[in-house]
Tab-separated table of N, CA and C in Angstrom:
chain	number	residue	atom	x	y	z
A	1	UNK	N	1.554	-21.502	-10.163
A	1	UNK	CA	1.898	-20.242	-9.529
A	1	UNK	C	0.620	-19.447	-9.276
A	2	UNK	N	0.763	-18.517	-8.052
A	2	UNK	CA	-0.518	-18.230	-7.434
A	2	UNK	C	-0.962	-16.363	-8.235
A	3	UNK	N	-1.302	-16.130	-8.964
A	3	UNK	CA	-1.362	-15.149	-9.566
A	3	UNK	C	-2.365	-13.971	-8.083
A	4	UNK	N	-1.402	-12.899	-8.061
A	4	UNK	CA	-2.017	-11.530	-7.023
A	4	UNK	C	-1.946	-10.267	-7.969
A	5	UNK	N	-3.219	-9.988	-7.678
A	5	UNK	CA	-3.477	-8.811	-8.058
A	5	UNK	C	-3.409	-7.509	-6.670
A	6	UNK	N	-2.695	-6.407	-6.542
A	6	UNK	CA	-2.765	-5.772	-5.615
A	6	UNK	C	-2.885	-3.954	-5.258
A	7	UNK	N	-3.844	-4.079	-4.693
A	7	UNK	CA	-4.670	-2.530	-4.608
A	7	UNK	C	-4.210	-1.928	-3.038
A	8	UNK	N	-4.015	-0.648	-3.582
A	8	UNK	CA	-3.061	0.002	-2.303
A	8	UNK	C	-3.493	1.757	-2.703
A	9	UNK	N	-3.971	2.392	-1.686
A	9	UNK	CA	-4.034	4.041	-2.362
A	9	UNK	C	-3.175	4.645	-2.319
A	10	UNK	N	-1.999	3.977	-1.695
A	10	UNK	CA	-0.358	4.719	-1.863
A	10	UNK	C	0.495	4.113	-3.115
A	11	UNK	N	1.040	4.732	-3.695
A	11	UNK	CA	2.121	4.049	-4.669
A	11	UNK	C	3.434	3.192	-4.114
A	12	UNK	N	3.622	4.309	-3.149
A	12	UNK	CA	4.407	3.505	-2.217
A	12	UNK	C	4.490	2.299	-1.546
A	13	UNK	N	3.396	2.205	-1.146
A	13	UNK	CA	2.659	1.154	-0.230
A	13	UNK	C	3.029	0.118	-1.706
A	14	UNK	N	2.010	0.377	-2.589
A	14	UNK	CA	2.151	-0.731	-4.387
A	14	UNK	C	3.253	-1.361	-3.997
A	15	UNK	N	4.202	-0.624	-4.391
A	15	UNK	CA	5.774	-0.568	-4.908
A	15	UNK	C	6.223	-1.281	-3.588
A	16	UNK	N	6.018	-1.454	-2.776
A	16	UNK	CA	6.184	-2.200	-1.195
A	16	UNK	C	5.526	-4.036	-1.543
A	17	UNK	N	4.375	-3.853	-1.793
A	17	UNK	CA	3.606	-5.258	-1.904
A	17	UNK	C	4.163	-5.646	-2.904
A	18	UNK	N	3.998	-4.821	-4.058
A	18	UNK	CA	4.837	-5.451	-5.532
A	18	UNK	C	5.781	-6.042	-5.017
A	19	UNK	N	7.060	-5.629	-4.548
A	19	UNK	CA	8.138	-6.673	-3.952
A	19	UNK	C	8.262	-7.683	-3.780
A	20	UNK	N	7.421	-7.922	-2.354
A	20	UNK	CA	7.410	-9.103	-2.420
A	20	UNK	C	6.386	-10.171	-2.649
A	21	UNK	N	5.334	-10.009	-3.761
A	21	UNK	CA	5.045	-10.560	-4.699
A	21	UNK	C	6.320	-10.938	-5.279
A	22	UNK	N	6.561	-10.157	-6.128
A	22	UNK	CA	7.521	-10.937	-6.901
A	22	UNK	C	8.868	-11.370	-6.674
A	23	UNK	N	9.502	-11.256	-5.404
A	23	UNK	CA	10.378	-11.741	-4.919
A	23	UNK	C	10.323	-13.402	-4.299
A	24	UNK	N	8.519	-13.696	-4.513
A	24	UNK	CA	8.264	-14.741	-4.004
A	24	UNK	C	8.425	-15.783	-5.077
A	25	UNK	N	8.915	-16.791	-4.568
A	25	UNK	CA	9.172	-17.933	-5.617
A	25	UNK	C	7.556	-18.788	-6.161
A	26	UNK	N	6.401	-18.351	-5.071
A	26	UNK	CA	5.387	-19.427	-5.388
A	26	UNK	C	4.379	-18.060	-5.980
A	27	UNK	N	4.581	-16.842	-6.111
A	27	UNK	CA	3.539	-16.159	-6.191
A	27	UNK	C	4.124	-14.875	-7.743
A	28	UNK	N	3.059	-14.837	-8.412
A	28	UNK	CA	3.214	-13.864	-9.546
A	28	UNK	C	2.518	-12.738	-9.277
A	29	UNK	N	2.792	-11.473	-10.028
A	29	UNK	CA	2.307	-10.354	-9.621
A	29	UNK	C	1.158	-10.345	-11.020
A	30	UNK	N	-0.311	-10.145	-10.846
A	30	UNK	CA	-1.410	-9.874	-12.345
A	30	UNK	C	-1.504	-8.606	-12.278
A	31	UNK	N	-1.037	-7.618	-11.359
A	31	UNK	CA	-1.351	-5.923	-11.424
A	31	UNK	C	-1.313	-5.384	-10.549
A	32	UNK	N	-1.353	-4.308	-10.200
A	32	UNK	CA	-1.431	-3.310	-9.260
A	32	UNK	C	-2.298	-2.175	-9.627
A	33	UNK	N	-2.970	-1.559	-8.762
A	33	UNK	CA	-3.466	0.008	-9.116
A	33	UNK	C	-4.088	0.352	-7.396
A	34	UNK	N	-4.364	1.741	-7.471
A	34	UNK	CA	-5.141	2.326	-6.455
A	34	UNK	C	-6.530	1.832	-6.357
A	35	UNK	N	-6.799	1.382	-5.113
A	35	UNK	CA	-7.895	0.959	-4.462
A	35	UNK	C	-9.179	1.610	-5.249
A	36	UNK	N	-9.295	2.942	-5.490
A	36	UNK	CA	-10.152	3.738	-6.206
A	36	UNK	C	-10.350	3.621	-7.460
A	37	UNK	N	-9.316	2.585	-8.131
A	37	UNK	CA	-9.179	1.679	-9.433
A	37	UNK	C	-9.903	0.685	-9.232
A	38	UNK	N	-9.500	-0.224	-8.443
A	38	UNK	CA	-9.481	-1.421	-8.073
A	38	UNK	C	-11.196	-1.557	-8.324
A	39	UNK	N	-12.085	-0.892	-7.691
A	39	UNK	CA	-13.304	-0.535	-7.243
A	39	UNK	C	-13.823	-0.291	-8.874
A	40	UNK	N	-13.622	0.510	-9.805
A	40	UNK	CA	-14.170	1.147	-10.773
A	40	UNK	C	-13.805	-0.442	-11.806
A	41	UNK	N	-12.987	-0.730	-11.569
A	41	UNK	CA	-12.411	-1.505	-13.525
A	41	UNK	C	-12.650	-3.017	-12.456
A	42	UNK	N	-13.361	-4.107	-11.370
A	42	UNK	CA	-13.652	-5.051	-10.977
A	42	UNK	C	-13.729	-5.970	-11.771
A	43	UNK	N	-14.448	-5.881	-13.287
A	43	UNK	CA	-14.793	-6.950	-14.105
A	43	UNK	C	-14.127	-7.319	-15.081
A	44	UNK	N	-12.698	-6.627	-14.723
A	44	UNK	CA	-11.384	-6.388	-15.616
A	44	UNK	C	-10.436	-7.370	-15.164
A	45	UNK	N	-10.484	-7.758	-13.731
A	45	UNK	CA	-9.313	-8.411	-12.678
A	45	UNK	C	-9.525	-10.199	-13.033
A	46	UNK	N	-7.761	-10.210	-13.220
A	46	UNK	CA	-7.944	-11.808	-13.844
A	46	UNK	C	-6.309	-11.567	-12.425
A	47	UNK	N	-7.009	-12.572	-11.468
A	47	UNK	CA	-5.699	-12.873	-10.471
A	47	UNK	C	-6.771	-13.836	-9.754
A	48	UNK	N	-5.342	-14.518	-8.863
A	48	UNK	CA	-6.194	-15.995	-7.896
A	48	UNK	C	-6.548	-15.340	-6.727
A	49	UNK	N	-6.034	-13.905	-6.073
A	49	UNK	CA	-6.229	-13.714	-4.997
A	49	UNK	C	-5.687	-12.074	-4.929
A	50	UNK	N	-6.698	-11.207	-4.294
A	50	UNK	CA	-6.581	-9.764	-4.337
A	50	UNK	C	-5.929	-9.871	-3.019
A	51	UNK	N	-4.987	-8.976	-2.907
A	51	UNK	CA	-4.051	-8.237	-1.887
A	51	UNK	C	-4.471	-6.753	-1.812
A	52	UNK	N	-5.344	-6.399	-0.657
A	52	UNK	CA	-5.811	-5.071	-0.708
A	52	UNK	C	-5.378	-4.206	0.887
A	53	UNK	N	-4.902	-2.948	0.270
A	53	UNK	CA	-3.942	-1.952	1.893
A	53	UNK	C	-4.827	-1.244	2.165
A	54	UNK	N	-5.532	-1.151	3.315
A	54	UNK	CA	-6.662	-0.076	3.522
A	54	UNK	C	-6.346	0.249	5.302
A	55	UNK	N	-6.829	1.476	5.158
A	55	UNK	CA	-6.433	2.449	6.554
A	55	UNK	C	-7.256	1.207	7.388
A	56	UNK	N	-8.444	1.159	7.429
A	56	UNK	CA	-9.566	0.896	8.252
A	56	UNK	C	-10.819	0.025	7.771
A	57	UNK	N	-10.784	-0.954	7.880
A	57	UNK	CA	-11.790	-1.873	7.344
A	57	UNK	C	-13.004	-1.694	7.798
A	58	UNK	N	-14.103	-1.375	7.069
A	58	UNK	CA	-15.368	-0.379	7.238
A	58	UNK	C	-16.150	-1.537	6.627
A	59	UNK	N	-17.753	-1.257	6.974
A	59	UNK	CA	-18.556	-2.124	6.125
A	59	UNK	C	-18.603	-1.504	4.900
A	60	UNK	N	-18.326	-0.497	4.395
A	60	UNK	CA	-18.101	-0.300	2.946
A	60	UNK	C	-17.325	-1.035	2.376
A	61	UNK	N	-15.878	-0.994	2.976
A	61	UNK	CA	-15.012	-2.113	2.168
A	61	UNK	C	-15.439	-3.191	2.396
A	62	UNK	N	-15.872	-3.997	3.651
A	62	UNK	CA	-16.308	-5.305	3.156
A	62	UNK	C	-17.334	-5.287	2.395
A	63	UNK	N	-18.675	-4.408	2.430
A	63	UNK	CA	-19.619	-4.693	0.823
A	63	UNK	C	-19.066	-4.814	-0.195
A	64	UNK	N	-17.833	-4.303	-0.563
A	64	UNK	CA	-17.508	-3.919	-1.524
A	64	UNK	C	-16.832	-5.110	-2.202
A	65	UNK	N	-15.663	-5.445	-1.526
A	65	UNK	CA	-14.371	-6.630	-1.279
A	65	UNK	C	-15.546	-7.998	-1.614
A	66	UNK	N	-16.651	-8.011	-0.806
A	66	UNK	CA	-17.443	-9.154	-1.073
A	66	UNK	C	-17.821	-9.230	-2.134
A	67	UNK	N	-18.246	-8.588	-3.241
A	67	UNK	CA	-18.608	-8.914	-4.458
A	67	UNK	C	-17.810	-9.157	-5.630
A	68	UNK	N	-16.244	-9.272	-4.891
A	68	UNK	CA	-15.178	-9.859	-5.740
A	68	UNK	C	-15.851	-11.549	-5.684
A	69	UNK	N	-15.136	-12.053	-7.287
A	69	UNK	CA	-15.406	-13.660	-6.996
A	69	UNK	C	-14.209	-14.259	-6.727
A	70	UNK	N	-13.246	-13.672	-6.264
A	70	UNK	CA	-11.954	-14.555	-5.565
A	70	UNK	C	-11.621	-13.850	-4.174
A	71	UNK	N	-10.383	-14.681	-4.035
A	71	UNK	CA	-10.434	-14.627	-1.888
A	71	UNK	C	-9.577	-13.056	-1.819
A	72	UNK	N	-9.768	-12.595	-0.987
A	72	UNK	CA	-8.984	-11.422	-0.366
A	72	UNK	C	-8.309	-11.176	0.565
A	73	UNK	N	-7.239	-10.964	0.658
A	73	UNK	CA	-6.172	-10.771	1.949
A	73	UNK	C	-6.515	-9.141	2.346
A	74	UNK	N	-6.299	-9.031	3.163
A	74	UNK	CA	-6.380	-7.021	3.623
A	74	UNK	C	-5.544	-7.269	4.236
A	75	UNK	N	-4.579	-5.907	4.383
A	75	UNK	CA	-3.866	-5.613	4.888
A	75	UNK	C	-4.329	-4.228	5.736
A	76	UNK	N	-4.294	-3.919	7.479
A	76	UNK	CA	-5.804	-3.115	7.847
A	76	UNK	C	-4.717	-2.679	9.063
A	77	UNK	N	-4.920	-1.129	8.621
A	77	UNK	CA	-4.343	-0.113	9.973
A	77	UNK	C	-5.356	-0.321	11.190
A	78	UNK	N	-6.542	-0.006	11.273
A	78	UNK	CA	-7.402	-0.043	12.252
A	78	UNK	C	-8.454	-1.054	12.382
A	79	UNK	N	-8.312	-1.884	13.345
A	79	UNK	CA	-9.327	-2.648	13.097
A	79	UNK	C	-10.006	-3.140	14.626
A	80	UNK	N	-11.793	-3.012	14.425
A	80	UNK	CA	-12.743	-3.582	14.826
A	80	UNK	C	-13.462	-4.977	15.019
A	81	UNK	N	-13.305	-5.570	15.881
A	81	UNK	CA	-13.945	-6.903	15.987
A	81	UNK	C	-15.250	-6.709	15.266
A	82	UNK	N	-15.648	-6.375	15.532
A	82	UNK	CA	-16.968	-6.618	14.757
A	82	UNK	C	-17.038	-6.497	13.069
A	83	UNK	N	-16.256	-5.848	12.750
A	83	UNK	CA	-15.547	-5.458	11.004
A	83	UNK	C	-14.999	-6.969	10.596
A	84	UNK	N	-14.342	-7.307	11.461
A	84	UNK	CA	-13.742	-8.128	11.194
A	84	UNK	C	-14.356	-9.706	11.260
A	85	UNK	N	-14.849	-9.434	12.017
A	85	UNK	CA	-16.441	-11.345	12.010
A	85	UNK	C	-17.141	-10.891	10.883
A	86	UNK	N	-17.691	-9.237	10.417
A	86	UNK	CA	-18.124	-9.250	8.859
A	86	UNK	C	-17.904	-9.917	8.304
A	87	UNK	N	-16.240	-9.448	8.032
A	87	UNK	CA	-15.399	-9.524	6.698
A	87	UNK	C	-15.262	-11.124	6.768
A	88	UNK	N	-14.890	-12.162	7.770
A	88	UNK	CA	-14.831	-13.369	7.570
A	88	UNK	C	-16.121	-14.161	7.120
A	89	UNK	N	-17.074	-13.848	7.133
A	89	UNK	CA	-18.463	-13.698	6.846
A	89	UNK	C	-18.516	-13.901	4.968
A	90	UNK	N	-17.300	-13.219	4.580
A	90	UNK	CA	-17.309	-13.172	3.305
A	90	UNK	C	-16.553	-13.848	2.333
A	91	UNK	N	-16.064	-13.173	1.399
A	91	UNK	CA	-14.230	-13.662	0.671
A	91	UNK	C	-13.252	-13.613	1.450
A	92	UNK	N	-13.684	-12.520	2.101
A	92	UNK	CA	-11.619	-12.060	2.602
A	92	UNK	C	-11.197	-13.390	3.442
A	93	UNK	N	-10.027	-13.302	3.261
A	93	UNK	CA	-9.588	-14.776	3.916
A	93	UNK	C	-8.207	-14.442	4.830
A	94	UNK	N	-8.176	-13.061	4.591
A	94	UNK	CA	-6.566	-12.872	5.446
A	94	UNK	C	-7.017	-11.331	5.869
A	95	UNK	N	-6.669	-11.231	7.165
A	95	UNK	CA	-6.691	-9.767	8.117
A	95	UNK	C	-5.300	-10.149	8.606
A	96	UNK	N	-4.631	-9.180	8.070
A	96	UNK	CA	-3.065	-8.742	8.297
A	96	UNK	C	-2.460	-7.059	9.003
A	97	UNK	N	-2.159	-6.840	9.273
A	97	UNK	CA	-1.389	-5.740	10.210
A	97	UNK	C	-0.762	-4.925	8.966
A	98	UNK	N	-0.326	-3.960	8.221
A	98	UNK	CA	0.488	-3.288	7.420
A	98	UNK	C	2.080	-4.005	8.176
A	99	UNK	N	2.066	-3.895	9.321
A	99	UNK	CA	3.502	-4.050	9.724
A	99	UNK	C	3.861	-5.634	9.484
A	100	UNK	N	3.103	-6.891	8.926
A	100	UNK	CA	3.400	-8.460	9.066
A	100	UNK	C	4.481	-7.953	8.032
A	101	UNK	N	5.353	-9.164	8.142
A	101	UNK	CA	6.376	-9.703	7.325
A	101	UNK	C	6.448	-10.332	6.036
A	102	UNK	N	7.224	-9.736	5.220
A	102	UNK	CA	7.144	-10.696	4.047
A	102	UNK	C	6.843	-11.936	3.767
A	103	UNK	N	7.031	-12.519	4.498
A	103	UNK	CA	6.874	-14.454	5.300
A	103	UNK	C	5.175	-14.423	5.471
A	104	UNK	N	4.667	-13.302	5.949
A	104	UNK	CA	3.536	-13.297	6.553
A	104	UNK	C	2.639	-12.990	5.174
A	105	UNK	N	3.007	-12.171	4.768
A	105	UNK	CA	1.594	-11.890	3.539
A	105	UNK	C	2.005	-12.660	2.292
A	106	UNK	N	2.677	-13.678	2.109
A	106	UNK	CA	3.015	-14.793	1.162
A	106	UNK	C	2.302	-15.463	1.687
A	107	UNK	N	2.555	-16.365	2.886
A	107	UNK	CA	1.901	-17.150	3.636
A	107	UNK	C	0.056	-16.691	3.762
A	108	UNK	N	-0.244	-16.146	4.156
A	108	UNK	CA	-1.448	-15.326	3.732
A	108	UNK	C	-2.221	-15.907	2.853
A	109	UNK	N	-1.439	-14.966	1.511
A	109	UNK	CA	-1.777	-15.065	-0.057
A	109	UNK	C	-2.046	-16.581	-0.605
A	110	UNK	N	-0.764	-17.123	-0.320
A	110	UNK	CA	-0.701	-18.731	-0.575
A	110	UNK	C	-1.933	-18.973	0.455
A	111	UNK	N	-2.127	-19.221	1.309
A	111	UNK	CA	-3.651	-20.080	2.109
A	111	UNK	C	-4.572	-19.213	1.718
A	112	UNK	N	-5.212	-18.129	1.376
A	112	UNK	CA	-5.982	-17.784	1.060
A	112	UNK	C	-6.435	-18.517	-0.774
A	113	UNK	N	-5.737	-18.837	-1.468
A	113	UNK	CA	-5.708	-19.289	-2.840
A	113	UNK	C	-6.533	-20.363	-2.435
A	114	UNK	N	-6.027	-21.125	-1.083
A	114	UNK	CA	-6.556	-23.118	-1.142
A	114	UNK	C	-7.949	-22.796	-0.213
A	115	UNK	N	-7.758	-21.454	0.278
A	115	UNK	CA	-9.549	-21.405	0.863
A	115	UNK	C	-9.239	-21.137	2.627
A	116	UNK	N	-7.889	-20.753	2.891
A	116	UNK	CA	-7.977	-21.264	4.295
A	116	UNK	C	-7.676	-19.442	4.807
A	117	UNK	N	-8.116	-19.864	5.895
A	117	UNK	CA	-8.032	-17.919	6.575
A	117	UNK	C	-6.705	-17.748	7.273
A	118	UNK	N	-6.890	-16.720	7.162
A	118	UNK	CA	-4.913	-16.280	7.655
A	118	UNK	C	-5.515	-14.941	8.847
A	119	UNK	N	-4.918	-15.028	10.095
A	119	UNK	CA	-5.220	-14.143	11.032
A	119	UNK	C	-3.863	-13.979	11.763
A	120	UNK	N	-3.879	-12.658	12.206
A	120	UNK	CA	-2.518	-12.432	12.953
A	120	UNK	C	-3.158	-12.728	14.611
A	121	UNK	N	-2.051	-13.056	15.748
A	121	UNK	CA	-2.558	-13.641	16.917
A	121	UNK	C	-3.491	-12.002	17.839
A	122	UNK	N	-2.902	-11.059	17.340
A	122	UNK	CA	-3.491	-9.839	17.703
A	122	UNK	C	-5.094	-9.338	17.460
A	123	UNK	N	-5.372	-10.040	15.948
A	123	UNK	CA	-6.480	-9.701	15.535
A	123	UNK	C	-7.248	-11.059	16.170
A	124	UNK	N	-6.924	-12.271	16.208
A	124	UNK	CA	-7.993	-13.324	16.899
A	124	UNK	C	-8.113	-13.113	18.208
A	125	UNK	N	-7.619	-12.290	18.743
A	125	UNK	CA	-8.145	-11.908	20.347
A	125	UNK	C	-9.032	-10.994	20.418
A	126	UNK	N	-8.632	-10.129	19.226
A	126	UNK	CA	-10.127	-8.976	19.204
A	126	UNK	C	-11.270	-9.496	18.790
A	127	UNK	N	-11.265	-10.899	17.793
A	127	UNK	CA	-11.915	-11.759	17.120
A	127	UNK	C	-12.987	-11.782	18.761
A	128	UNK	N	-12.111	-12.985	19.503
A	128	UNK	CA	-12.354	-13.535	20.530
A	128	UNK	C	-13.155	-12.584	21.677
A	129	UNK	N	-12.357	-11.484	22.377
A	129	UNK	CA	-12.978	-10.532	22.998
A	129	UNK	C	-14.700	-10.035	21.930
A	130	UNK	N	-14.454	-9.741	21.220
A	130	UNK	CA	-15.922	-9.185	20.535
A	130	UNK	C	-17.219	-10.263	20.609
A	131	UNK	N	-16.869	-11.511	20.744
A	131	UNK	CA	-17.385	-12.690	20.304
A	131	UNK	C	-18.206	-13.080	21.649
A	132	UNK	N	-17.411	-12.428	23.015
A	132	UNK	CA	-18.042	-12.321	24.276
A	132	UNK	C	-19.366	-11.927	24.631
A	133	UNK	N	-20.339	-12.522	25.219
A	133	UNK	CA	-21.324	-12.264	25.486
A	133	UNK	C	-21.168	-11.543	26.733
A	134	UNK	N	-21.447	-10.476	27.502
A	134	UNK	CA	-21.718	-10.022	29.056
A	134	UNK	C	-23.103	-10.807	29.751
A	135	UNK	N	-22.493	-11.055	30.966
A	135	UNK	CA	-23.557	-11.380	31.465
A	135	UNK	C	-25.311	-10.985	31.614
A	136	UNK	N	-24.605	-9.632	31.294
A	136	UNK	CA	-26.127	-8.870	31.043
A	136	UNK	C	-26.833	-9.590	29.571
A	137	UNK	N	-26.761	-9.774	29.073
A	137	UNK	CA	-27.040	-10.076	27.889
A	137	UNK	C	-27.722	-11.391	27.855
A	138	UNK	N	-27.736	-11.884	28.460
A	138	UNK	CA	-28.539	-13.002	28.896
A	138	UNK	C	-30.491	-12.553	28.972
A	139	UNK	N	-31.073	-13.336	28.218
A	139	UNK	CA	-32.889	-12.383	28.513
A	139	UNK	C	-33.341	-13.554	29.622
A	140	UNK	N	-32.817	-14.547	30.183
A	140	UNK	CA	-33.828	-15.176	30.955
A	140	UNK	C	-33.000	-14.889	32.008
A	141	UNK	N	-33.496	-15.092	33.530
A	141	UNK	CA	-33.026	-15.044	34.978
A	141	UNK	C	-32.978	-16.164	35.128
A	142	UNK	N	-32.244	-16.615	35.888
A	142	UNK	CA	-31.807	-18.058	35.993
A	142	UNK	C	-33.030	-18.430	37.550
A	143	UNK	N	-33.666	-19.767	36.968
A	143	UNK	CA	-34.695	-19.674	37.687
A	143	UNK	C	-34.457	-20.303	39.619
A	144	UNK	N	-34.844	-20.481	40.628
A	144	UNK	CA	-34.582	-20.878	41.872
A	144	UNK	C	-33.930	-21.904	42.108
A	145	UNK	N	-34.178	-22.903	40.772
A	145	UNK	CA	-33.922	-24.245	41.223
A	145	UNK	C	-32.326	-24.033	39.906
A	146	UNK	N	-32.362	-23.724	39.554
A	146	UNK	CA	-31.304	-23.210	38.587
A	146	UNK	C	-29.757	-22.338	39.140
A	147	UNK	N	-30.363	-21.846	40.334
A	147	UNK	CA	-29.558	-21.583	41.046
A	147	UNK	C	-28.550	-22.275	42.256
A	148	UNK	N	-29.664	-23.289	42.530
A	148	UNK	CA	-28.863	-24.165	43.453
A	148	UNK	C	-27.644	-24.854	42.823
């Protein structure tokens, strides 16, 4: 069984993830507290995989999230392509929507445990769009014979 630990600055929000954690047949709940916990007591956390609710995924939270030694799911109101090629850069292994489905942040949680990344189809297009080079961006001119 996949032990989650899960950090949320709402209680509500907790009491939401708690659910279905433990409504899940493959997944156990190791704790809950506020994100502002989560951060202070780090060398305290015995779980296979942090479940963390944050407005806006910032390079603060990914500095931060990265110096966990297990994988991280976020769950992310606002999000930036470029935040987000960070954060894969690191632990986190799941960028989720607050609004995915119970189905969805199990599924998540569970592939994040075996190492594998979990993306909603919304966030790999911003992935994708950010990942775009403009033509401007190019430093050489394409030379005469390069053109033909």
């Amino acid at each position: 069984m996949i032990s989650v630990y899960i950090a949320a600055p709402s209680a509500v929000v907790r009491a939401g993830l708690e659910s279905v954690i433990c409504s899940s047949g493959a997944l156990s709940l190791a704790g809950a507290s506020s994100t502002e916990y989560l951060l202070q007591h780090q060398e305290e956390l015995t779980a296979d995989v942090l479940l963390v609710s944050l407005a806006q995924l910032t390079e603060d939270w990914v500095s931060s999230l990265s110096t966990f030694s297990l994988p991280v799911v976020v769950l992310v109101e606002a999000l930036e392509g470029p935040m987000v090629a960070a954060a894969l850069r690191t632990n986190i292994r799941g960028v989720l929507s607050p609004e995915a489905s119970p189905e969805e942040i199990v599924a998540a949680v569970a592939s994040a445990a075996v190492g594998l990344v979990t993306l909603q189809p919304s966030t790999l297009d911003l992935l994708a769009q950010t990942s775009r080079l403009p033509s401007e961006a190019l430093d050489d001119p394409l030379t005469p014979r390069e053109l033909e």
